[in-house]
Amino acid sequence: MVNIETTNPATEQPLASYSAMTDSQIDAAVNRAELAYREWATWTIDRRATVIAAAAQLLRQEIEELALLITREMGKPLAESRAEVTKCALGLDYYAENASRLLADTVYETAADRSWVSYEPLGVVLAVMPWNFPLWQVFRFAGPALMAGNAAVLKHSPNTTGAALAAERIIEAAGAPAGLLTALIVAENDVADVTARLIDDDRIAAVTLTGSERAGAAVGSCAGRSIKKSVLELGGADPFIVLADADIDTVVQHAVKARFLNAGQSCISPKRFIVDKRVADDFLAGMQRGVSALTVGDPEDPATDIGPMARRDLRDLVAGQVAETLSAGAHLIAGGKPVPDRNGWFFQPTLIADVRPGSPAYEEEIFGPVAAVLTFDSDVEAVRIANATRFGLGASVWGADLDKATHIGRQVVSGACFINAPVASDVRIPFGGAKRSGFGRELADAGIREFVNARTWWTNQQTVIGTGR
């Protein structure tokens, strides 16, 4: 029997041990999900909404326990964990209140007496979710997918197994059929094989993944071979473009908060700060002050701004990327190394300037507390630098001239562009990426319509006799 051990990244002490599922247990779990789907799909949207709204209320009632679970499993400060649980509840409320409108038939004018498109569930959806927002990522998918009438099988990251089981428990306790959201406990070494087998399983109708580029390529390939719908939300090396007319003090405040939230472990946090040379010195000085003021420490301490990274291997990867970037000619302004002389997988808040093309901080995603500053002489150069990556998740542009900032933003390839605001996911607007940041959309109307059959209807009051063709 293989056990999955979860570990507190702040203390390196074990948290819990879970028995990995056998093949027969996984098969039984998928069966339960399929049976739950067959029942759930017959429920009216209003009846489903009652369950999803109840789940939101349970999240609020258990906010302290769930926040502590998140913090101890992956390391973010408790205040951020509470905010994550609250966001989950708000997201579920949104779909409970709006699904009937978002899934209403779309009527078309044709030669028929009446023609329309209905939005009907696909079946059981496999969700492969990451550890960095261990509840939000699950409910961001589950809210719309379940309200559309689907069931879900969840393959979560092993280091956040407790969060996966909590999500399953909350949906069932809210009144859903048993197995509607089923968490699979899969050993790390078996993830690739189990995921591929599940995607190929006729009981699985579609798959969604939030994770790395490598994982997305594997899942997308499997889904393609099985001719199944997939939605992929992958990594990002998001540009944060600062124009000469921007309010630098305000921009710096947003830049520090956006980059170092969750210890920089967010796909949509800005990774590359692309700054007009005329204001680069002021921006860099402000960033240095902001980064130096951040408190690294115990994520359960209210005074802590940045907790540990989620795993040792992730911290070591970031350390290697920083070292390689510096070796390529960049200048270290602050941080740059693991926090010395303490337990836990902590990395110093890091600021790097004069980042050179070809280095990790210029072209790759650094998934940790590292801000990379690059400069430009012209708008054309700013756009060129922003697009000099294979990723295209989010982008933000900062400047007093909104028309100019928007014009520059239109030239940057991304799934989202925010002007004078950091990129964030909001349940009321679609979210997703371009290029190798993935495809498909989550949230809002686009999100709830990803995992449905858009079924065309054509009706006449009586048979029309014609030649046909």
mmCIF file of N, CA and C in Angstrom, residues 65-119:
data_model
loop_
_atom_site.group_PDB
_atom_site.id
_atom_site.type_symbol
_atom_site.label_atom_id
_atom_site.label_comp_id
_atom_site.label_asym_id
_atom_site.label_seq_id
_atom_site.Cartn_x
_atom_site.Cartn_y
_atom_site.Cartn_z
ATOM 1 N N GLU A 65 -11.109 26.846 9.792
ATOM 2 C CA GLU A 65 -10.528 25.507 9.677
ATOM 3 C C GLU A 65 -9.939 25.286 8.280
ATOM 4 N N LEU A 66 -10.662 25.731 7.259
ATOM 5 C CA LEU A 66 -10.189 25.537 5.894
ATOM 6 C C LEU A 66 -8.964 26.402 5.605
ATOM 7 N N ALA A 67 -8.963 27.624 6.109
ATOM 8 C CA ALA A 67 -7.807 28.495 5.900
ATOM 9 C C ALA A 67 -6.557 27.904 6.546
ATOM 10 N N LEU A 68 -6.710 27.371 7.745
ATOM 11 C CA LEU A 68 -5.564 26.761 8.419
ATOM 12 C C LEU A 68 -5.070 25.533 7.657
ATOM 13 N N LEU A 69 -5.988 24.766 7.102
ATOM 14 C CA LEU A 69 -5.601 23.603 6.295
ATOM 15 C C LEU A 69 -4.784 24.039 5.083
ATOM 16 N N ILE A 70 -5.252 25.067 4.375
ATOM 17 C CA ILE A 70 -4.514 25.570 3.213
ATOM 18 C C ILE A 70 -3.117 26.019 3.622
ATOM 19 N N THR A 71 -3.050 26.832 4.667
ATOM 20 C CA THR A 71 -1.765 27.375 5.110
ATOM 21 C C THR A 71 -0.798 26.268 5.497
ATOM 22 N N ARG A 72 -1.275 25.276 6.203
ATOM 23 C CA ARG A 72 -0.369 24.217 6.652
ATOM 24 C C ARG A 72 0.008 23.262 5.538
ATOM 25 N N GLU A 73 -0.837 23.139 4.513
ATOM 26 C CA GLU A 73 -0.483 22.231 3.414
ATOM 27 C C GLU A 73 0.436 22.885 2.386
ATOM 28 N N MET A 74 0.238 24.207 2.086
ATOM 29 C CA MET A 74 1.062 24.788 1.021
ATOM 30 C C MET A 74 1.743 26.107 1.383
ATOM 31 N N GLY A 75 1.492 26.664 2.585
ATOM 32 C CA GLY A 75 2.378 27.691 3.093
ATOM 33 C C GLY A 75 1.971 29.136 2.978
ATOM 34 N N LYS A 76 0.846 29.460 2.329
ATOM 35 C CA LYS A 76 0.515 30.881 2.214
ATOM 36 C C LYS A 76 0.056 31.438 3.556
ATOM 37 N N PRO A 77 0.242 32.747 3.791
ATOM 38 C CA PRO A 77 -0.187 33.345 5.054
ATOM 39 C C PRO A 77 -1.685 33.156 5.282
ATOM 40 N N LEU A 78 -2.056 33.075 6.545
ATOM 41 C CA LEU A 78 -3.452 32.801 6.892
ATOM 42 C C LEU A 78 -4.419 33.823 6.306
ATOM 43 N N ALA A 79 -4.028 35.083 6.269
ATOM 44 C CA ALA A 79 -4.924 36.100 5.707
ATOM 45 C C ALA A 79 -5.235 35.798 4.245
ATOM 46 N N GLU A 80 -4.227 35.346 3.497
ATOM 47 C CA GLU A 80 -4.448 34.986 2.097
ATOM 48 C C GLU A 80 -5.313 33.737 1.984
ATOM 49 N N SER A 81 -5.144 32.790 2.897
ATOM 50 C CA SER A 81 -5.957 31.577 2.878
ATOM 51 C C SER A 81 -7.420 31.901 3.163
ATOM 52 N N ARG A 82 -7.662 32.789 4.124
ATOM 53 C CA ARG A 82 -9.049 33.195 4.394
ATOM 54 C C ARG A 82 -9.659 33.858 3.159
ATOM 55 N N ALA A 83 -8.884 34.706 2.514
ATOM 56 C CA ALA A 83 -9.383 35.372 1.311
ATOM 57 C C ALA A 83 -9.702 34.357 0.220
ATOM 58 N N GLU A 84 -8.918 33.306 0.124
ATOM 59 C CA GLU A 84 -9.175 32.267 -0.873
ATOM 60 C C GLU A 84 -10.495 31.556 -0.598
ATOM 61 N N VAL A 85 -10.738 31.201 0.652
ATOM 62 C CA VAL A 85 -11.993 30.517 0.992
ATOM 63 C C VAL A 85 -13.185 31.428 0.701
ATOM 64 N N THR A 86 -13.062 32.697 1.061
ATOM 65 C CA THR A 86 -14.135 33.656 0.781
ATOM 66 C C THR A 86 -14.401 33.762 -0.711
ATOM 67 N N LYS A 87 -13.346 33.782 -1.513
ATOM 68 C CA LYS A 87 -13.507 33.870 -2.971
ATOM 69 C C LYS A 87 -14.225 32.635 -3.509
ATOM 70 N N CYS A 88 -13.922 31.479 -2.953
ATOM 71 C CA CYS A 88 -14.626 30.250 -3.357
ATOM 72 C C CYS A 88 -16.127 30.393 -3.110
ATOM 73 N N ALA A 89 -16.485 30.892 -1.932
ATOM 74 C CA ALA A 89 -17.899 31.047 -1.593
ATOM 75 C C ALA A 89 -18.580 32.040 -2.527
ATOM 76 N N LEU A 90 -17.915 33.143 -2.806
ATOM 77 C CA LEU A 90 -18.483 34.132 -3.719
ATOM 78 C C LEU A 90 -18.675 33.553 -5.117
ATOM 79 N N GLY A 91 -17.708 32.742 -5.561
ATOM 80 C CA GLY A 91 -17.826 32.121 -6.874
ATOM 81 C C GLY A 91 -18.998 31.164 -6.964
ATOM 82 N N LEU A 92 -19.178 30.359 -5.928
ATOM 83 C CA LEU A 92 -20.316 29.439 -5.920
ATOM 84 C C LEU A 92 -21.636 30.204 -5.880
ATOM 85 N N ASP A 93 -21.685 31.261 -5.091
ATOM 86 C CA ASP A 93 -22.898 32.082 -5.052
ATOM 87 C C ASP A 93 -23.230 32.641 -6.434
ATOM 88 N N TYR A 94 -22.204 33.091 -7.135
ATOM 89 C CA TYR A 94 -22.428 33.677 -8.460
ATOM 90 C C TYR A 94 -23.110 32.681 -9.388
ATOM 91 N N TYR A 95 -22.614 31.456 -9.401
ATOM 92 C CA TYR A 95 -23.196 30.468 -10.314
ATOM 93 C C TYR A 95 -24.557 29.979 -9.836
ATOM 94 N N ALA A 96 -24.736 29.890 -8.537
ATOM 95 C CA ALA A 96 -26.060 29.523 -8.033
ATOM 96 C C ALA A 96 -27.100 30.562 -8.437
ATOM 97 N N GLU A 97 -26.698 31.821 -8.446
ATOM 98 C CA GLU A 97 -27.636 32.912 -8.744
ATOM 99 C C GLU A 97 -27.791 33.175 -10.240
ATOM 100 N N ASN A 98 -26.784 32.823 -11.041
ATOM 101 C CA ASN A 98 -26.777 33.248 -12.447
ATOM 102 C C ASN A 98 -26.805 32.125 -13.468
ATOM 103 N N ALA A 99 -26.689 30.865 -13.035
ATOM 104 C CA ALA A 99 -26.594 29.773 -14.010
ATOM 105 C C ALA A 99 -27.817 29.684 -14.910
ATOM 106 N N SER A 100 -28.996 29.913 -14.374
ATOM 107 C CA SER A 100 -30.192 29.802 -15.210
ATOM 108 C C SER A 100 -30.158 30.824 -16.344
ATOM 109 N N ARG A 101 -29.627 32.001 -16.069
ATOM 110 C CA ARG A 101 -29.489 33.021 -17.118
ATOM 111 C C ARG A 101 -28.382 32.661 -18.094
ATOM 112 N N LEU A 102 -27.250 32.191 -17.578
ATOM 113 C CA LEU A 102 -26.106 31.887 -18.428
ATOM 114 C C LEU A 102 -26.349 30.672 -19.322
ATOM 115 N N LEU A 103 -27.215 29.770 -18.876
ATOM 116 C CA LEU A 103 -27.503 28.552 -19.643
ATOM 117 C C LEU A 103 -28.846 28.614 -20.356
ATOM 118 N N ALA A 104 -29.474 29.785 -20.377
ATOM 119 C CA ALA A 104 -30.755 29.908 -21.072
ATOM 120 C C ALA A 104 -30.578 29.639 -22.561
ATOM 121 N N ASP A 105 -31.580 29.068 -23.175
ATOM 122 C CA ASP A 105 -31.530 28.798 -24.609
ATOM 123 C C ASP A 105 -31.227 30.084 -25.385
ATOM 124 N N THR A 106 -30.433 29.939 -26.430
ATOM 125 C CA THR A 106 -30.181 31.039 -27.356
ATOM 126 C C THR A 106 -31.060 30.846 -28.581
ATOM 127 N N VAL A 107 -31.932 31.799 -28.841
ATOM 128 C CA VAL A 107 -32.888 31.686 -29.943
ATOM 129 C C VAL A 107 -32.291 32.303 -31.209
ATOM 130 N N TYR A 108 -32.486 31.628 -32.348
ATOM 131 C CA TYR A 108 -32.003 32.096 -33.645
ATOM 132 C C TYR A 108 -33.176 32.263 -34.605
ATOM 133 N N GLU A 109 -33.083 33.256 -35.446
ATOM 134 C CA GLU A 109 -34.088 33.458 -36.483
ATOM 135 C C GLU A 109 -33.682 32.688 -37.727
ATOM 136 N N THR A 110 -34.480 31.710 -38.095
ATOM 137 C CA THR A 110 -34.207 30.894 -39.275
ATOM 138 C C THR A 110 -35.520 30.666 -40.020
ATOM 139 N N ALA A 111 -35.495 29.769 -41.009
ATOM 140 C CA ALA A 111 -36.715 29.424 -41.747
ATOM 141 C C ALA A 111 -37.635 28.521 -40.945
ATOM 142 N N ALA A 112 -37.152 28.007 -39.812
ATOM 143 C CA ALA A 112 -37.988 27.147 -38.973
ATOM 144 C C ALA A 112 -39.013 27.980 -38.216
ATOM 145 N N ASP A 113 -40.070 27.308 -37.736
ATOM 146 C CA ASP A 113 -41.007 28.000 -36.866
ATOM 147 C C ASP A 113 -40.307 28.452 -35.586
ATOM 148 N N ARG A 114 -39.394 27.619 -35.102
ATOM 149 C CA ARG A 114 -38.584 28.015 -33.942
ATOM 150 C C ARG A 114 -37.266 27.266 -34.001
ATOM 151 N N SER A 115 -36.194 27.964 -33.748
ATOM 152 C CA SER A 115 -34.878 27.319 -33.700
ATOM 153 C C SER A 115 -34.073 27.943 -32.565
ATOM 154 N N TRP A 116 -33.320 27.097 -31.896
ATOM 155 C CA TRP A 116 -32.578 27.578 -30.735
ATOM 156 C C TRP A 116 -31.425 26.620 -30.444
ATOM 157 N N VAL A 117 -30.563 27.042 -29.531
ATOM 158 C CA VAL A 117 -29.472 26.206 -29.018
ATOM 159 C C VAL A 117 -29.681 26.040 -27.529
ATOM 160 N N SER A 118 -29.662 24.792 -27.087
ATOM 161 C CA SER A 118 -29.726 24.505 -25.655
ATOM 162 C C SER A 118 -28.340 24.074 -25.182
ATOM 163 N N TYR A 119 -28.099 24.234 -23.898
ATOM 164 C CA TYR A 119 -26.781 23.932 -23.319
ATOM 165 C C TYR A 119 -26.942 22.807 -22.311
#
